[in-house]
Coordinates of C-alpha atoms in Angstrom, one line a residue:
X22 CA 48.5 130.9 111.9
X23 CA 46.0 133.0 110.7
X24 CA 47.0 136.7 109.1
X25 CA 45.1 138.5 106.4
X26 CA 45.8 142.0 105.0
X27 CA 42.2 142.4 104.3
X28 CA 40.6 141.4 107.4
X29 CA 39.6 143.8 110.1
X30 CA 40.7 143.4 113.4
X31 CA 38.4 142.0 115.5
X32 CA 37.2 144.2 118.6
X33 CA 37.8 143.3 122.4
X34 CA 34.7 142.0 124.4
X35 CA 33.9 145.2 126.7
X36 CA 36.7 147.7 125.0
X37 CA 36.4 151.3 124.8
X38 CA 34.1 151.3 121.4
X39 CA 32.1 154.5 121.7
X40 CA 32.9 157.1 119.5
X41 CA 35.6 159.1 121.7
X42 CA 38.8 160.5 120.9
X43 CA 42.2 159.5 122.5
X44 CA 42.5 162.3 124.4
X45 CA 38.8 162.7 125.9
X46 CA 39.0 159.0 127.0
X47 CA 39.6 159.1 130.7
X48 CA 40.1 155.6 131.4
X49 CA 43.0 155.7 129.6
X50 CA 44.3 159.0 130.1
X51 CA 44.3 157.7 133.7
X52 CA 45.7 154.7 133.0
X53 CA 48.7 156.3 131.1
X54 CA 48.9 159.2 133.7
X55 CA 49.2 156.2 136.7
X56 CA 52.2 154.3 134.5
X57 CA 53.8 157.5 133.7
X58 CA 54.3 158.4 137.5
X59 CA 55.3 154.8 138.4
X60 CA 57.5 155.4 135.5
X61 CA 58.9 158.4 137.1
X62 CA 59.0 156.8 140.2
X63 CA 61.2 153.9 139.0
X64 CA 63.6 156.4 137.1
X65 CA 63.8 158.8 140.2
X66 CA 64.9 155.7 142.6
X67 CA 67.1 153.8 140.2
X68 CA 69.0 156.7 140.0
X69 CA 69.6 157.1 143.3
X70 CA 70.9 153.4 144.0
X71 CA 74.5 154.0 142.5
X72 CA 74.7 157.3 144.1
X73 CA 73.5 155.8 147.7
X74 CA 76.5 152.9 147.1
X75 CA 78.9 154.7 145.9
X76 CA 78.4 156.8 149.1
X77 CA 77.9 153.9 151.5
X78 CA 81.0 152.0 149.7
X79 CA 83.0 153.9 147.3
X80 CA 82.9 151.1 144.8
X81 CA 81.3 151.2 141.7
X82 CA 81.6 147.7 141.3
X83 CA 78.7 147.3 143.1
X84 CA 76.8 149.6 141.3
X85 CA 77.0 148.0 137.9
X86 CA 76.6 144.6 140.0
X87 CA 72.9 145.3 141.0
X88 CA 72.1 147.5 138.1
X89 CA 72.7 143.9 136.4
X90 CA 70.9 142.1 138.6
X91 CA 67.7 143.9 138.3
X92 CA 67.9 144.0 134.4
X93 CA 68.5 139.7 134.9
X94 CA 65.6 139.3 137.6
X95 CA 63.5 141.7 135.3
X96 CA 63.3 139.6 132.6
X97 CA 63.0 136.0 134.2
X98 CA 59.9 137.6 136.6
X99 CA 58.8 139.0 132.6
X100 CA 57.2 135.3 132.3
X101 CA 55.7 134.5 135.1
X102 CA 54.4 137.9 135.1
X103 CA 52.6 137.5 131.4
X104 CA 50.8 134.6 132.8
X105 CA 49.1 136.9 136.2
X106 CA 48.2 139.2 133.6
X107 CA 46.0 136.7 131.8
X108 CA 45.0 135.2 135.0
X109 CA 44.2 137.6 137.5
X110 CA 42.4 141.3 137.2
X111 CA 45.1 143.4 135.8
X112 CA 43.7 146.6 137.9
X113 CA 44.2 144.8 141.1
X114 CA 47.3 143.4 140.3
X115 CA 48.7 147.0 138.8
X116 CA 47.2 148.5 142.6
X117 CA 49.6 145.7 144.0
X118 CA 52.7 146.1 142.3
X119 CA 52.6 149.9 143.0
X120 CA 51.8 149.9 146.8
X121 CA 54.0 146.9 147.2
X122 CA 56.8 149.4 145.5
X123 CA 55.8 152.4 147.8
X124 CA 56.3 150.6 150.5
X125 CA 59.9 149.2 149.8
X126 CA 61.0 152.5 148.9
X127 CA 59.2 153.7 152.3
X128 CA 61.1 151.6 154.2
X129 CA 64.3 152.3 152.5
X130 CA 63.9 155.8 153.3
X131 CA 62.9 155.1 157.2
X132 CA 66.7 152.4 156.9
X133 CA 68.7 155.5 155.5
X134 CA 66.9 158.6 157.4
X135 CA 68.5 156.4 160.8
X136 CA 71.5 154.8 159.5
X137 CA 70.6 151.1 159.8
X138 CA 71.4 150.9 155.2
X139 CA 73.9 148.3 154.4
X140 CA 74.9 146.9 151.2
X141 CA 72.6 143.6 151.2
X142 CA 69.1 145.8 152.5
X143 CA 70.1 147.9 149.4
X144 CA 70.1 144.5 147.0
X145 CA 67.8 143.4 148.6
X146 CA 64.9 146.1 148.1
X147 CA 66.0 147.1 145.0
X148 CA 66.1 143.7 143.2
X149 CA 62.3 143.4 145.2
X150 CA 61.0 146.7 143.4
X151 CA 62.9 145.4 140.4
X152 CA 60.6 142.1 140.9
X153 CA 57.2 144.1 141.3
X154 CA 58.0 146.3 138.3
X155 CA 58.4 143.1 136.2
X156 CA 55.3 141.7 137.4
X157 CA 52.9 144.8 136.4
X158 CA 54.4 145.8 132.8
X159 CA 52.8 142.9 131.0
X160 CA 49.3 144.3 133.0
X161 CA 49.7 147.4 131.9
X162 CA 50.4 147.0 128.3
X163 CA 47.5 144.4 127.7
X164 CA 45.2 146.6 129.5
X165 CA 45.3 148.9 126.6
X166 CA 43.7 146.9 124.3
X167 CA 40.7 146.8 126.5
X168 CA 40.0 150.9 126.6
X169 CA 40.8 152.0 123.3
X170 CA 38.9 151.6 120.1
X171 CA 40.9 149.2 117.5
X172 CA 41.8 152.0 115.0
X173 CA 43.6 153.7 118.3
X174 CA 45.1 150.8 119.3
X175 CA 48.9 152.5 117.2
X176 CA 48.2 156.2 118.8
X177 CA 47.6 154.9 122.3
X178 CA 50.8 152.5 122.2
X179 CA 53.1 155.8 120.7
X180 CA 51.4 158.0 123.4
X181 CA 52.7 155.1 126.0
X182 CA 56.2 155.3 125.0
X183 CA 56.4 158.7 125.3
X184 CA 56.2 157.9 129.2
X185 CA 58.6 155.7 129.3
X186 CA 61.1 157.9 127.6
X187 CA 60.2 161.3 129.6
X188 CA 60.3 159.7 132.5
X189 CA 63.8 158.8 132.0
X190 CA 65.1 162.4 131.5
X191 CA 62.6 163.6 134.5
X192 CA 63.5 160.9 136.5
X193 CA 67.3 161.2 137.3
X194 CA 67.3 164.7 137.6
X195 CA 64.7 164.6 140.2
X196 CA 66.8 161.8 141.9
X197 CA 69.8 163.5 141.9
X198 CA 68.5 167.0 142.9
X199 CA 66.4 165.1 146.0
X200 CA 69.9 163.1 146.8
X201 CA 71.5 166.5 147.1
X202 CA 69.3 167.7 149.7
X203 CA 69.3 163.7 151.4
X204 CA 70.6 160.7 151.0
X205 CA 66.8 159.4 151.9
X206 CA 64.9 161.4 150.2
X207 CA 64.4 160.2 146.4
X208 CA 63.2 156.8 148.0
X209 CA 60.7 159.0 149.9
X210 CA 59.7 160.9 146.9
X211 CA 59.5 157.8 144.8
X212 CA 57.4 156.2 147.1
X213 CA 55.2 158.8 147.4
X214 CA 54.7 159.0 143.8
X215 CA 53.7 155.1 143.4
X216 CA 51.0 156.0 145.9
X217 CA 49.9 159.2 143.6
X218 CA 50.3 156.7 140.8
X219 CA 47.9 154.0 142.8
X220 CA 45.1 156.6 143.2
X221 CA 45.0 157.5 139.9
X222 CA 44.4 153.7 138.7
X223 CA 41.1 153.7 141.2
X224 CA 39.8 156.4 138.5
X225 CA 39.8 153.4 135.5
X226 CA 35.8 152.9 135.5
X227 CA 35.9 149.8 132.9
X228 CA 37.8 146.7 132.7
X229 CA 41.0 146.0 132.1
X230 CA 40.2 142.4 130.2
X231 CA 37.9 141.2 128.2
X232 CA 35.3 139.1 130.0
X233 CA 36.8 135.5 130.8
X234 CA 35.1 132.7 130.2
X235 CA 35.4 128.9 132.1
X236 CA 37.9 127.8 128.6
X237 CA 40.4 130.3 129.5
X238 CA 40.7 129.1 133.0
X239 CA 42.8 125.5 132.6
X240 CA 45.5 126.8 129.4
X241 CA 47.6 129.1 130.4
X242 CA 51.5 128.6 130.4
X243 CA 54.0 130.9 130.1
X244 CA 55.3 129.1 126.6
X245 CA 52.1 130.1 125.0
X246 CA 53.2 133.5 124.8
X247 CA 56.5 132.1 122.8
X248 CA 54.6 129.2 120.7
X249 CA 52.6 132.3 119.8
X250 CA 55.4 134.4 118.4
X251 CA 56.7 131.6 117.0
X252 CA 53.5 131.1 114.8
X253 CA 53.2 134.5 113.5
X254 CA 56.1 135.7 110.9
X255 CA 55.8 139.5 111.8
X256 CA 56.5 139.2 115.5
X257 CA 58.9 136.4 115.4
X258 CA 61.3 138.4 113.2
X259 CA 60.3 141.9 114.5
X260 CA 61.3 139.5 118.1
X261 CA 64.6 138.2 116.7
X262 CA 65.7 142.0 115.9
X263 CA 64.7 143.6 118.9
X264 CA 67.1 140.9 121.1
X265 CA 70.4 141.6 118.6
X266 CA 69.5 145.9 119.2
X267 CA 68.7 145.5 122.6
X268 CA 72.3 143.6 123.4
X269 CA 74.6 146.2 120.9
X270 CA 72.6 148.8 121.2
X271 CA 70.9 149.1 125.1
X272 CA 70.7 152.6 126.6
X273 CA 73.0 151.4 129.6
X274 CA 75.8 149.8 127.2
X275 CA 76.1 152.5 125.1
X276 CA 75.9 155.3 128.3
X277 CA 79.0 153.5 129.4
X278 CA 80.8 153.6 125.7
X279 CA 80.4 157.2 125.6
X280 CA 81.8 157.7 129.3
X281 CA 84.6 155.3 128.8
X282 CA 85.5 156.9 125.3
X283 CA 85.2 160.5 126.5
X284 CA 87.4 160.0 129.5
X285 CA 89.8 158.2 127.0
X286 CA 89.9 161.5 125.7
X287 CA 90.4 163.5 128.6
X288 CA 87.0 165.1 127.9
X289 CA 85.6 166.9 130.5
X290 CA 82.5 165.4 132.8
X291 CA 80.2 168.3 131.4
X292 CA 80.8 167.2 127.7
X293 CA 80.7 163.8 128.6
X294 CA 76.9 164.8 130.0
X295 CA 76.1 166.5 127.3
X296 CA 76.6 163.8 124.8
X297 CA 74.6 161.5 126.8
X298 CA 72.2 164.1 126.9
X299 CA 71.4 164.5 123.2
X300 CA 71.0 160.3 123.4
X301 CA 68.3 160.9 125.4
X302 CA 66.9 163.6 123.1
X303 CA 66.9 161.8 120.6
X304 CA 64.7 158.9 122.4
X305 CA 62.1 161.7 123.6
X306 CA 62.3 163.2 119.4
X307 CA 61.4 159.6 118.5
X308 CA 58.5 159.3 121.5
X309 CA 56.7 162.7 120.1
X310 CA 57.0 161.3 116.4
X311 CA 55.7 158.1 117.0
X312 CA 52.3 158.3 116.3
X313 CA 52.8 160.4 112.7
X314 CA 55.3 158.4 111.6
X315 CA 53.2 154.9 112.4
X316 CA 50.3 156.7 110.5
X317 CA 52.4 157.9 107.5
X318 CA 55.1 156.1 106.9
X319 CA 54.8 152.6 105.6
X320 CA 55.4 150.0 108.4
X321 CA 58.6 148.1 106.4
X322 CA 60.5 151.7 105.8
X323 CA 60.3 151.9 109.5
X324 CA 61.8 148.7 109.8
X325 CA 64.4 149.5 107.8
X326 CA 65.1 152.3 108.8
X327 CA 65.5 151.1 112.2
X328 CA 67.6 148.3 111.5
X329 CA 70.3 150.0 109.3
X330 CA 70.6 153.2 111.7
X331 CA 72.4 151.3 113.8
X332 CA 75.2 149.4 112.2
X333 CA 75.9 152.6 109.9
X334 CA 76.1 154.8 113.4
X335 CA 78.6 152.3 114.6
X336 CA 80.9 152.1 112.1
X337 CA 81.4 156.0 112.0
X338 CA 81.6 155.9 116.2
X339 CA 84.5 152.9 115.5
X340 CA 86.4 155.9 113.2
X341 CA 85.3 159.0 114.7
X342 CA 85.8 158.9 119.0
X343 CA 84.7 163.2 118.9
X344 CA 82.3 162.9 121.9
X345 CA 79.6 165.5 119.7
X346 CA 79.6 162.8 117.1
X347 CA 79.2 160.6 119.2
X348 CA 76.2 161.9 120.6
X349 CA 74.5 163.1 117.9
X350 CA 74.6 159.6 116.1
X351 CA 73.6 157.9 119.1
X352 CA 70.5 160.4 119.7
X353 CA 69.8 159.1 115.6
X354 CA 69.9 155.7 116.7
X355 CA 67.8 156.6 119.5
X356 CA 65.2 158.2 117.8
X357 CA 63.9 154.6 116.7
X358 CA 63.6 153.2 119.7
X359 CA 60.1 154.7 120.9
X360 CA 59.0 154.4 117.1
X361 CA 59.8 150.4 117.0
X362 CA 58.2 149.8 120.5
X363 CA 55.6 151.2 119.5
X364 CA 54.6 149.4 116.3
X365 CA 55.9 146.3 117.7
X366 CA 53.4 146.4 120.5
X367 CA 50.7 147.0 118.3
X368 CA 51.3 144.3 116.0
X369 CA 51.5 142.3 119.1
X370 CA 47.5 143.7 120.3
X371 CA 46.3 143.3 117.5
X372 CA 47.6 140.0 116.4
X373 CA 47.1 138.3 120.0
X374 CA 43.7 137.6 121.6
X375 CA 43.3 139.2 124.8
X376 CA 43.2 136.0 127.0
X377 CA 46.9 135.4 125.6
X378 CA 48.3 139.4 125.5
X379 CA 49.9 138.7 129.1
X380 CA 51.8 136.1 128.0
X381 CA 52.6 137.2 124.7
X382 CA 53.8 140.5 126.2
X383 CA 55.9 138.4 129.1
X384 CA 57.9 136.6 126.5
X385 CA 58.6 139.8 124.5
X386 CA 60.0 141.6 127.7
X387 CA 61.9 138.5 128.4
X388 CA 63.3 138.2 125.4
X389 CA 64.1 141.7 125.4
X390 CA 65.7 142.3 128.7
X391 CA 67.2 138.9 128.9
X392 CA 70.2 139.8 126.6
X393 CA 71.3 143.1 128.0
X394 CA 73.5 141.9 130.5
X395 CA 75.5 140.3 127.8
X396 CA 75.9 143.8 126.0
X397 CA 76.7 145.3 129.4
X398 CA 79.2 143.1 130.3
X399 CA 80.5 142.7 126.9
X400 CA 81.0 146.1 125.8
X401 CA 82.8 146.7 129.2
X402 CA 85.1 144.1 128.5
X403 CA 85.6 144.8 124.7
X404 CA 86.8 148.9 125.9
X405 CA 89.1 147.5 128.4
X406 CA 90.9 145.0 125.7
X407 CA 90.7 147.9 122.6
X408 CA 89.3 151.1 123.1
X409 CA 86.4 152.6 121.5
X410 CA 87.3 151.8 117.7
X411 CA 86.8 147.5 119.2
X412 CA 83.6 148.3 121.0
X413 CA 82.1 149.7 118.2
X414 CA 83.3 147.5 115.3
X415 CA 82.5 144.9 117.0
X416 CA 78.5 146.5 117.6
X417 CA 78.6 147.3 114.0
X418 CA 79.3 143.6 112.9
X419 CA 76.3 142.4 115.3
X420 CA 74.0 145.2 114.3
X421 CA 75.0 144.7 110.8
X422 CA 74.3 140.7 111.4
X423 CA 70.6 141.3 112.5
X424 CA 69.9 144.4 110.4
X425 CA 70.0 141.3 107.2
X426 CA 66.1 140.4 108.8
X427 CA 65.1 142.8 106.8
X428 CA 65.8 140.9 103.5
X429 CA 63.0 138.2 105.1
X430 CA 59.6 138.2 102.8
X431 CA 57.9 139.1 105.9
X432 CA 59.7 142.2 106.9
X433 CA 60.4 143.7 103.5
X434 CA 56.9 143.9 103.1
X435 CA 55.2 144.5 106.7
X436 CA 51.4 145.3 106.3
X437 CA 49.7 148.0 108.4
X438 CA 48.5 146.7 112.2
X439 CA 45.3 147.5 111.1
X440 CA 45.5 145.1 108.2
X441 CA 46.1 142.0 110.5
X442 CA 43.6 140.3 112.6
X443 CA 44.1 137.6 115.4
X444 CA 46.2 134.6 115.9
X445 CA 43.7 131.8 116.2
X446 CA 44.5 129.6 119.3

């Protein structure tokens, strides 16, 4: 392991090193314009899978059976995926992912538009786009590294989650407005888009990689990216919070808390929405923040911050079931979420050579995604035995359990990505 809070980080053969500003670099404006559609895309179609079952079957059962089921399949395809982003051209292998997707979704829409859907074609294709999704994020993250200058490396990963989390309150409206006028047509529109999204990736002039050489060819396993982690303190620990949140605190879980609690309460569908609603706001308030907050605020407040947020939120939630509490805490808790994914990928650039960011990044989005089900399932089952005041005493003790990382040396004082250079292999 080798860390140093003097050192400079060491600059990617064939990155983005001229003199240009975030916002005047194309090749990553069009790299981040591609992901956001595909983003969009995802969000518009995923939508529209519960809506299409509970249509074709009336059982929502189902729904939270394959919404599962992608989440699982995302994260075991998250490792073999970091490896094809080491291995292959991560341009071509985006340019796959997303036609791959356009088409699924284009055949969807051709099975519904002339009634030949059934349950099974619907798992089937969406646990396939599920699969293809998986494969490209790891591709997509690493390529980063490779257009920006080092000192960037913080802005460029905020600007990225501000996709993710837009495209999840543009997404489902879109869905839902396009399932109105057919039951076919957000699988058009999404595919459409992932073909907009392809297009836009043709426009990326420089490489997504540094330049390999005939070394990097023979070591590449998936474990690397976790013996990595292992090795350095800051993403290890960062690592082991992230899974605990991620389980207690997932944006799915919690959607289903607030329903459950506020039709406990006989709260009308509209409130019900609108609580939900000011969760999401509070993700997109934390996406727009990102990169001042990673530039002013010290990186271990941040931490903090975004560790203790969520066991406090809980235990008022356990005390106070008022559906307008309940959504502005949860937007609070929120808030953090595009702030930590954001530093958290930049200390893993920075930290990780780019022959190894692939898998590094496929063992982070496996360990990430690999516990949610466990929080879905659980906080379902936890509602049903209790109520709200067991669901979220029960996510305070958890939150409260991993929120004590940042007592660790490491975390309680995190240096500045900048201050870090890379892992030596």
């Amino acid at each position: 392991m080798s860390t140093s809070q003097d050192a400079s980080v060491r600059p990617v053969p064939g990155a983005a090193n001229s003199a240009v500003s975030l916002r005047r670099n194309r090749n990553f404006q069009a790299l981040w314009s591609s992901e956001a559609l595909a983003a969009i895309a995802k969000e518009t179609a995923e939508f529209a899978y519960p809506l299409l079952i509970l249509a074709s079957t009336g059982s929502a059962l189902w729904a939270g059976l394959i919404a599962a089921a992608q989440v699982i399949v995302a994260g075991l395809v998250s490792l073999p995926a970091g490896q094809f982003a080491d291995r292959f051209d991560r341009k071509k292998l985006l340019l796959i992912c997303n036609l791959t997707r356009a088409v699924l979704l284009g055949v969807l829409y051709l099975l519904i538009a002339t009634d030949n859907v059934n349950l099974l074609l619907i798992l089937m294709i969406a646990i396939s786009s599920s699969v293809f999704l998986s494969l490209s994020q790891p591709a997509g993250i690493a390529a980063i590294k490779a257009l920006v200058r080092p000192e960037q490396v913080s802005t460029a990963m905020s600007q990225n989650s501000i996709r993710f989390f837009g495209a999840t309150l543009i997404g489902p409206p879109i869905g839902g407005w396009l399932f109105a006028v057919g039951r076919a047509f957000p699988y058009l529109g999404a595919a459409v888009t992932f073909v907009v999204s392809s297009l836009l990736l043709l426009l990326i002039k420089k490489p997504l990689q540094a330049e390999r050489t005939a070394d990097d060819d023979g070591k590449r396993h998936a474990k690397e990216g976790f013996r990595l982690i292992r090795r350095q303190p800051i993403l290890f620990w960062t690592l082991l919070w992230t899974m605990g949140s991620n389980m207690v605190f997932n944006h799915t879980g919690i959607f289903i808390a607030i329903a459950a609690t506020g039709q406990s309460e006989s709260d009308s569908s509209a409130l019900i929405g609108i609580a939900v609603a000011c969760a999401g706001v509070g993700g997109l308030t934390g996406a727009f923040i990102a990169a001042p907050v990673l530039k002013k605020v010290k990186p271990s407040y941040i931490f903090f911050y975004a560790a203790w947020i969520g066991p406090v939120a809980a235990l008022l939630l356990a005390f106070v079931p008022s559906l307008w509490v309940m959504g502005l805490l949860v937007g609070l808790v929120f808030v953090r979420g595009p702030v930590m994914s954001a530093l958290t990928l930049t200390y893993v650039s920075v930290l990780t050579p780019d022959k190894a960011q692939g898998r590094v990044l496929g063992a982070v989005f496996f360990l990430s995604l690999i516990v949610q089900p466990i929080g879905l399932f659980g906080i379902g089952a936890l509602f049903d035995a209790g109520g709200p005041a067991v669901v979220f005493g029960t996510v305070c003790t958890v939150a409260t359990l991993i929120a004590l990382v940042t007592l660790t040396p490491t975390m309680r004082s995190l240096p500045r990505p900048e201050q870090l250079k890379e892992i030596e292999l």
